Short mmCIF file of C-alpha atoms in Angstrom, two decimals:
data_model
loop_
_atom_site.label_atom_id
_atom_site.label_comp_id
_atom_site.label_asym_id
_atom_site.label_seq_id
_atom_site.Cartn_x
_atom_site.Cartn_y
_atom_site.Cartn_z
CA UNK A 184 38.84 11.22 -25.74
CA UNK A 185 36.80 9.84 -28.61
CA UNK A 186 34.17 8.63 -26.15
CA UNK A 187 30.51 9.38 -26.91
CA UNK A 188 27.78 8.80 -24.31
CA UNK A 189 24.19 10.03 -24.65
CA UNK A 190 21.80 9.93 -21.71
CA UNK A 191 18.16 10.70 -21.07
CA UNK A 192 17.62 12.28 -17.65
CA UNK A 193 14.44 12.50 -15.54
CA UNK A 194 13.84 14.79 -12.56
CA UNK A 195 10.74 14.88 -10.32
CA UNK A 196 11.96 15.43 -6.75
CA UNK A 197 9.81 18.46 -5.89
CA UNK A 198 7.48 20.57 -8.05
CA UNK A 199 9.27 20.56 -11.41
CA UNK A 200 8.76 17.71 -13.87
CA UNK A 201 11.76 17.60 -16.18
CA UNK A 202 13.39 15.53 -18.91
CA UNK A 203 16.59 16.22 -20.84
CA UNK A 204 19.06 14.65 -23.24
CA UNK A 205 22.77 15.25 -22.62
CA UNK A 206 25.71 13.99 -24.64
CA UNK A 207 29.38 13.63 -23.75
CA UNK A 208 31.54 13.56 -26.87
CA UNK A 209 35.32 13.89 -27.06
CA UNK A 210 35.42 15.19 -23.51
CA UNK A 211 32.84 17.92 -24.14
CA UNK A 212 29.35 17.98 -22.64
CA UNK A 213 26.40 19.17 -24.70
CA UNK A 214 22.79 19.66 -23.65
CA UNK A 215 20.75 18.46 -26.62
CA UNK A 216 17.40 19.26 -24.99
CA UNK A 217 15.99 20.31 -21.64
CA UNK A 218 12.28 20.40 -20.84
CA UNK A 219 10.82 21.59 -17.52
CA UNK A 220 7.11 21.62 -16.65
CA UNK A 221 6.62 23.75 -13.54
CA UNK A 222 3.79 23.61 -11.03
CA UNK A 223 3.73 27.16 -9.66
CA UNK A 224 0.11 27.78 -10.62
CA UNK A 225 -0.96 24.42 -9.18
CA UNK A 226 0.32 25.25 -5.70
CA UNK A 227 -0.21 29.04 -5.71
CA UNK A 228 -3.29 28.97 -3.48
CA UNK A 229 -1.58 26.89 -0.78
CA UNK A 230 1.47 29.02 -0.03
CA UNK A 231 3.82 26.12 -0.74
CA UNK A 232 4.18 22.78 -2.49
CA UNK A 233 1.50 20.19 -1.67
CA UNK A 234 3.24 16.79 -2.00
CA UNK A 235 0.18 14.82 -3.12
CA UNK A 236 -0.71 17.34 -5.83
CA UNK A 237 2.91 17.46 -6.97
CA UNK A 238 3.12 13.66 -7.25
CA UNK A 239 -0.07 13.45 -9.32
CA UNK A 240 1.17 16.19 -11.64
CA UNK A 241 4.46 14.34 -12.16
CA UNK A 242 2.57 11.20 -13.18
CA UNK A 243 0.63 13.21 -15.74
CA UNK A 244 3.62 15.10 -17.17
CA UNK A 245 6.62 12.73 -17.13
CA UNK A 246 5.86 10.91 -20.38
CA UNK A 247 4.98 14.19 -22.09
CA UNK A 248 8.29 15.75 -21.01
CA UNK A 249 10.24 12.68 -22.17
CA UNK A 250 8.60 12.77 -25.60
CA UNK A 251 9.30 16.49 -25.95
CA UNK A 252 12.93 16.14 -24.82
CA UNK A 253 13.59 13.36 -27.33
CA UNK A 254 11.86 15.33 -30.09
CA UNK A 255 13.90 18.48 -29.36
CA UNK A 256 17.10 16.43 -29.43
CA UNK A 257 16.03 14.76 -32.68
CA UNK A 258 16.68 11.34 -31.18
CA UNK A 259 14.77 8.25 -30.08
CA UNK A 260 15.13 5.99 -27.07
CA UNK A 261 17.21 3.54 -29.07
CA UNK A 262 19.79 6.30 -29.56
CA UNK A 263 20.35 6.57 -25.80
CA UNK A 264 23.21 4.83 -23.99
CA UNK A 265 21.34 4.92 -20.69
CA UNK A 266 18.67 6.55 -18.55
CA UNK A 267 19.39 8.56 -15.42
CA UNK A 268 16.73 9.42 -12.87
CA UNK A 269 16.56 11.26 -9.58
CA UNK A 270 16.21 8.53 -6.95
CA UNK A 271 16.22 10.94 -4.00
CA UNK A 272 16.20 12.94 -1.85
CA UNK A 273 12.87 14.67 -2.29
CA UNK A 274 9.13 14.41 -1.88
CA UNK A 275 8.70 10.66 -1.97
CA UNK A 276 5.62 10.62 -4.22
CA UNK A 277 7.36 12.62 -6.92
CA UNK A 278 10.60 10.65 -6.64
CA UNK A 279 8.65 7.38 -6.95
CA UNK A 280 6.88 8.64 -10.08
CA UNK A 281 10.19 9.45 -11.75
CA UNK A 282 11.88 6.20 -10.73
CA UNK A 283 8.97 4.06 -11.94
CA UNK A 284 8.84 5.93 -15.27
CA UNK A 285 12.59 5.47 -15.74
CA UNK A 286 12.37 1.78 -14.91
CA UNK A 287 9.65 1.27 -17.49
CA UNK A 288 11.63 3.11 -20.18
CA UNK A 289 14.85 1.25 -19.34
CA UNK A 290 13.14 -2.15 -19.33
CA UNK A 291 11.23 -1.48 -22.51
CA UNK A 292 14.21 -0.16 -24.44
CA UNK A 293 16.79 -2.50 -22.90
CA UNK A 294 18.88 0.41 -21.61
CA UNK A 295 21.08 0.70 -18.50
CA UNK A 296 19.46 2.53 -15.56
CA UNK A 297 21.43 4.86 -13.28
CA UNK A 298 19.93 6.34 -10.11
CA UNK A 299 21.17 9.81 -9.24
CA UNK A 300 21.24 11.78 -6.01
CA UNK A 301 19.44 15.05 -6.73
CA UNK A 302 22.04 16.98 -4.74
CA UNK A 303 24.84 15.38 -6.75
CA UNK A 304 23.11 16.68 -9.87
CA UNK A 305 23.42 20.24 -8.54
CA UNK A 306 26.95 19.66 -7.25
CA UNK A 307 28.22 18.34 -10.60
CA UNK A 308 26.54 21.01 -12.74
CA UNK A 309 29.73 23.14 -12.97
CA UNK A 310 31.37 20.21 -14.75
CA UNK A 311 28.50 20.10 -17.23
CA UNK A 312 28.59 23.83 -17.97
CA UNK A 313 32.26 24.71 -17.52
CA UNK A 314 34.18 21.45 -17.47
CA UNK A 315 35.40 22.30 -13.97
CA UNK A 316 38.11 19.99 -12.66
CA UNK A 317 37.94 18.31 -9.28
CA UNK A 318 38.12 19.33 -6.50
CA UNK A 319 36.10 22.49 -5.94
CA UNK A 320 33.88 24.07 -3.30
CA UNK A 321 30.13 23.93 -3.92
CA UNK A 322 27.43 25.89 -2.14
CA UNK A 323 24.03 24.30 -2.64
CA UNK A 324 21.48 26.93 -1.71
CA UNK A 325 17.84 26.31 -2.55
CA UNK A 326 14.35 25.92 -1.15
CA UNK A 327 15.09 22.59 0.45
CA UNK A 328 18.85 22.44 0.87
CA UNK A 329 21.79 24.54 2.01
CA UNK A 330 25.24 23.06 2.48
CA UNK A 331 28.91 23.51 1.66
CA UNK A 332 30.60 20.59 -0.07
CA UNK A 333 34.08 19.88 -1.30
CA UNK A 334 33.40 18.00 -4.52
CA UNK A 335 36.27 15.56 -5.04
CA UNK A 336 34.68 13.24 -7.59
CA UNK A 337 31.34 12.14 -9.06
CA UNK A 338 30.63 10.13 -5.90
CA UNK A 339 33.02 11.74 -3.44
CA UNK A 340 31.72 14.66 -1.39
CA UNK A 341 32.86 16.17 1.91
CA UNK A 342 30.31 18.30 3.73
CA UNK A 343 31.82 21.28 5.55
CA UNK A 344 28.56 22.55 7.00
CA UNK A 345 24.93 23.28 6.29
CA UNK A 346 21.72 24.62 7.71
CA UNK A 347 20.57 23.14 11.00
CA UNK A 348 16.96 24.15 10.34
CA UNK A 349 15.31 26.00 7.44
CA UNK A 350 17.01 26.27 4.07
CA UNK A 351 17.31 29.86 2.74
CA UNK A 352 14.74 29.28 0.01
CA UNK A 353 12.28 27.97 2.56
CA UNK A 354 12.91 31.04 4.72
CA UNK A 355 12.28 33.31 1.72
CA UNK A 356 9.00 31.48 1.00
CA UNK A 357 7.86 31.84 4.61
CA UNK A 358 8.84 35.50 4.63
CA UNK A 359 6.78 36.13 1.51
CA UNK A 360 3.80 34.39 3.08
CA UNK A 361 4.10 36.46 6.27
CA UNK A 362 4.18 39.67 4.23
CA UNK A 363 1.37 38.76 1.83
CA UNK A 364 3.63 38.34 -1.19
CA UNK A 365 3.11 35.71 -3.90
CA UNK A 366 4.97 32.41 -4.22
CA UNK A 367 7.68 31.48 -5.00
CA UNK A 368 8.92 33.75 -2.26
CA UNK A 369 12.50 34.35 -3.40
CA UNK A 370 11.79 36.48 -6.48
CA UNK A 371 8.90 38.26 -4.73
CA UNK A 372 10.99 39.24 -1.70
CA UNK A 373 13.90 40.35 -3.89
CA UNK A 374 11.63 42.53 -6.04
CA UNK A 375 10.08 44.16 -2.97
CA UNK A 376 13.50 44.68 -1.35
CA UNK A 377 14.68 46.87 -4.23
CA UNK A 378 12.58 49.72 -2.82
CA UNK A 379 13.58 49.09 0.81
CA UNK A 380 16.27 50.21 3.26
CA UNK A 381 18.27 47.16 4.43
CA UNK A 382 19.60 49.03 7.47
CA UNK A 383 16.36 50.41 8.89
CA UNK A 384 15.28 47.25 10.69
CA UNK A 385 17.94 45.28 12.55
CA UNK A 386 17.97 41.54 11.88
CA UNK A 387 20.23 38.99 13.58
CA UNK A 388 23.03 37.14 11.78
CA UNK A 389 22.58 33.66 13.28
CA UNK A 390 25.60 31.50 14.17
CA UNK A 391 28.20 34.05 13.08
CA UNK A 392 29.43 34.07 16.67
CA UNK A 393 30.24 30.36 16.43
CA UNK A 394 33.08 28.73 14.49
CA UNK A 395 32.44 26.50 11.52
CA UNK A 396 30.26 26.59 8.42
CA UNK A 397 26.88 25.58 9.86
CA UNK A 398 23.98 27.98 9.32
CA UNK A 399 20.55 28.72 10.74
CA UNK A 400 17.73 30.67 9.10
CA UNK A 401 14.69 29.81 11.19
CA UNK A 402 15.43 32.60 13.67
CA UNK A 403 15.41 35.16 10.88
CA UNK A 404 11.85 34.19 10.05
CA UNK A 405 10.86 34.69 13.69
CA UNK A 406 12.65 38.04 13.83
CA UNK A 407 10.80 39.15 10.71
CA UNK A 408 7.46 38.12 12.19
CA UNK A 409 8.11 40.21 15.30
CA UNK A 410 9.33 43.18 13.28
CA UNK A 411 6.24 42.95 11.07
CA UNK A 412 3.91 42.89 14.06
CA UNK A 413 5.70 45.87 15.62
CA UNK A 414 5.43 47.87 12.40
CA UNK A 415 1.75 47.03 12.05
CA UNK A 416 1.04 48.04 15.65
CA UNK A 417 2.79 51.37 15.12
CA UNK A 418 1.18 52.24 11.78
CA UNK A 419 -2.17 50.49 12.23
CA UNK A 420 -1.31 48.14 9.37
CA UNK A 421 1.59 47.15 7.13
CA UNK A 422 2.60 50.01 4.86
CA UNK A 423 4.25 49.42 1.50
CA UNK A 424 7.48 51.01 2.75
CA UNK A 425 7.51 48.87 5.89
CA UNK A 426 7.14 45.75 3.78
CA UNK A 427 9.95 46.83 1.45
CA UNK A 428 12.25 47.59 4.40
CA UNK A 429 11.45 44.24 6.01
CA UNK A 430 12.30 42.43 2.79
CA UNK A 431 15.51 44.39 2.32
CA UNK A 432 16.66 43.78 5.89
CA UNK A 433 15.86 40.08 5.76
CA UNK A 434 17.61 39.64 2.41
CA UNK A 435 20.70 41.48 3.66
CA UNK A 436 20.89 39.23 6.72
CA UNK A 437 20.76 36.06 4.60
CA UNK A 438 23.41 37.46 2.25
CA UNK A 439 25.72 38.35 5.16
CA UNK A 440 25.43 34.87 6.68
CA UNK A 441 26.07 33.11 3.39
CA UNK A 442 29.02 35.41 2.62
CA UNK A 443 30.76 34.85 5.95
CA UNK A 444 30.19 31.10 5.90
CA UNK A 445 31.50 30.99 2.32
CA UNK A 446 34.62 32.85 3.46
CA UNK A 447 35.19 30.21 6.12
CA UNK A 448 34.52 27.35 3.72
CA UNK A 449 37.09 28.71 1.26
CA UNK A 450 39.64 28.72 4.05
CA UNK A 451 38.87 25.09 4.78
CA UNK A 452 39.29 24.26 1.09
CA UNK A 453 42.70 25.91 1.06
CA UNK A 454 43.70 24.15 4.25
CA UNK A 455 42.56 20.87 2.74
CA UNK A 456 44.92 21.51 -0.17
CA UNK A 457 47.82 21.97 2.22
CA UNK A 458 47.71 25.77 2.42
CA UNK A 459 47.60 27.77 5.63
CA UNK A 460 44.17 28.82 6.85
CA UNK A 461 45.20 32.49 6.82
CA UNK A 462 46.93 32.42 3.42
CA UNK A 463 43.87 33.14 1.34
CA UNK A 464 45.96 34.30 -1.63
CA UNK A 465 47.95 31.04 -1.80
CA UNK A 466 47.34 29.35 -5.16
CA UNK A 467 45.22 26.24 -4.91
CA UNK A 468 46.89 23.02 -6.10
CA UNK A 469 44.38 20.61 -7.60
CA UNK A 470 44.70 16.85 -8.04
CA UNK A 471 46.50 17.24 -11.36
CA UNK A 472 49.28 19.13 -9.60
CA UNK A 473 48.46 22.35 -11.42
CA UNK A 474 48.24 25.57 -9.44
CA UNK A 475 44.97 27.38 -9.94
CA UNK A 476 42.64 29.68 -8.07
CA UNK A 477 40.22 27.92 -5.73
CA UNK A 478 36.69 27.79 -7.08
CA UNK A 479 33.45 28.52 -5.26
CA UNK A 480 30.56 27.23 -7.35
CA UNK A 481 26.96 27.90 -6.40
CA UNK A 482 23.76 26.18 -7.48
CA UNK A 483 20.13 26.24 -6.43
CA UNK A 484 17.30 28.69 -6.93
CA UNK A 485 18.55 31.13 -4.27
CA UNK A 486 21.70 31.59 -6.38
CA UNK A 487 19.53 33.71 -8.68
CA UNK A 488 19.22 36.41 -5.99
CA UNK A 489 21.33 39.34 -7.18
CA UNK A 490 22.18 40.63 -3.67
CA UNK A 491 23.32 37.20 -2.48
CA UNK A 492 25.27 36.59 -5.68
CA UNK A 493 27.03 39.95 -5.37
CA UNK A 494 27.99 39.18 -1.76
CA UNK A 495 29.47 35.82 -2.77
CA UNK A 496 31.36 37.41 -5.66
CA UNK A 497 32.92 39.93 -3.24
CA UNK A 498 34.05 37.10 -0.97
CA UNK A 499 35.71 35.36 -3.92
CA UNK A 500 37.41 38.57 -5.02
CA UNK A 501 38.80 39.07 -1.53
CA UNK A 502 40.02 35.47 -1.37
CA UNK A 503 41.55 35.39 -4.84
CA UNK A 504 39.04 32.68 -5.72
CA UNK A 505 36.96 32.14 -8.83
CA UNK A 506 33.19 32.47 -8.52
CA UNK A 507 31.17 30.20 -10.77
CA UNK A 508 27.40 30.15 -11.10
CA UNK A 509 25.80 28.08 -13.88
CA UNK A 510 23.03 29.70 -15.95
CA UNK A 511 19.84 30.20 -13.95
CA UNK A 512 17.98 27.51 -15.90
CA UNK A 513 20.58 25.02 -14.64
CA UNK A 514 20.69 26.37 -11.08
CA UNK A 515 17.08 25.47 -10.43
CA UNK A 516 15.77 21.90 -10.69
CA UNK A 517 16.25 20.43 -14.15
CA UNK A 518 16.91 17.07 -15.80
CA UNK A 519 20.06 18.06 -17.69
CA UNK A 520 22.02 17.96 -14.43
CA UNK A 521 20.56 14.52 -13.69
CA UNK A 522 21.51 13.20 -17.11
CA UNK A 523 25.04 14.55 -16.66
CA UNK A 524 25.40 13.09 -13.16
CA UNK A 525 24.17 9.81 -14.62
CA UNK A 526 26.89 9.95 -17.29
CA UNK A 527 29.51 10.63 -14.60
CA UNK A 528 28.37 7.62 -12.58
CA UNK A 529 27.99 5.48 -15.71
CA UNK A 530 31.63 6.13 -16.63
CA UNK A 531 32.62 4.83 -13.19
CA UNK A 532 30.75 1.60 -13.88
CA UNK A 533 27.56 2.36 -11.94
CA UNK A 534 24.46 0.46 -13.00
CA UNK A 535 21.14 0.09 -11.16
CA UNK A 536 18.58 -2.64 -11.69
CA UNK A 537 14.84 -2.82 -11.26
CA UNK A 538 15.40 -2.88 -7.49
CA UNK A 539 16.37 0.83 -7.54
CA UNK A 540 14.42 2.43 -4.69
CA UNK A 541 13.08 5.96 -4.28
CA UNK A 542 14.61 7.64 -1.23
CA UNK A 543 13.14 10.62 0.64
CA UNK A 544 16.50 11.16 2.37
CA UNK A 545 19.93 10.66 0.86
CA UNK A 546 22.90 12.66 2.20
CA UNK A 547 25.79 13.14 -0.18
CA UNK A 548 28.45 12.80 2.48
CA UNK A 549 27.75 9.36 3.90
CA UNK A 550 30.42 9.76 6.59
CA UNK A 551 29.14 13.02 8.06
CA UNK A 552 26.86 12.99 11.08
CA UNK A 553 23.21 13.87 10.32
CA UNK A 554 22.60 17.59 10.82
CA UNK A 555 18.87 17.33 11.41
CA UNK A 556 18.73 13.94 13.09
CA UNK A 557 17.69 10.62 11.60
CA UNK A 558 14.85 8.16 11.66
CA UNK A 559 13.70 4.93 10.07
CA UNK A 560 14.10 6.46 6.61
CA UNK A 561 17.69 7.52 7.20
CA UNK A 562 19.55 10.75 7.85
CA UNK A 563 17.64 13.95 7.16
CA UNK A 564 20.69 15.78 5.81
#
């Protein structure tokens, strides 16, 4: 209490260039500014993010976003206590652009530099928005990532499971491309699905017949391709209703998989707290010794999908758990979460020098086996 820390955060891991100023004062977090420059129009003609184009756009926009974030906050660099930057994982060109910009600002202003794992930024967002106490269950569900984590501290994460192939957001993007819908695919598929019948076309629910919290979404994309081709062969083309039904069925399958895996992950969380696996209604005892409901927090762009969110809320209601989803602007990529994660690490004594490296791969749980294999650059997940 009585502590005041103000950080500038930079984010450039994919196709959003972002800068934000966040302050911790008397135990309360406050977002003083948050600026995001998107690249949707830049990549629209390619059906996905083009890494080289994204990296060049970050170089052009980072300083502009920083200036705007500082102006909105009514502060200058000398008013900052440090600079936090996404150092990975992500598209390496974009990550490098952000890291180099942050190094220049830190060196020029004589400020501490803190490198942040992009996934940690998402995972710690509930603490920024709701002051959530450790530990809690986090579902990261986005275009590039999907995993369940028990968040025990700012640098302490236990992965319970994740996707062994495509992330849900990636599967939504590919589905939109297969059906001739615009990018980003998630909102387009959801909008189309509102007019569709989710039960008309049968889609598989991958890995539900296996124990654990791992997921797979690549097969759903293949199933959709086959169902699309069958519908086109029958009707001599893809009708509007066929497309709506395909979207609705695909979306329902993703929601069912995420709901069941979330149910299992909550059971693991309770077991981890010393409760019985079957005793879902048992109060969760956190590290402070206080009994409280277990919390399932969700972050990532796919968390904006209303059908998926409703399915996760039902799981939490059944389990006597609390469902927490930060505001949409903080679920998708942003720099406020990076600034906050930087503050969390800074308070633990973390400092990075000019040797801070950009990392294309950077798993949160360093003790877990890689889910997608590994190579010279490290574990893929």
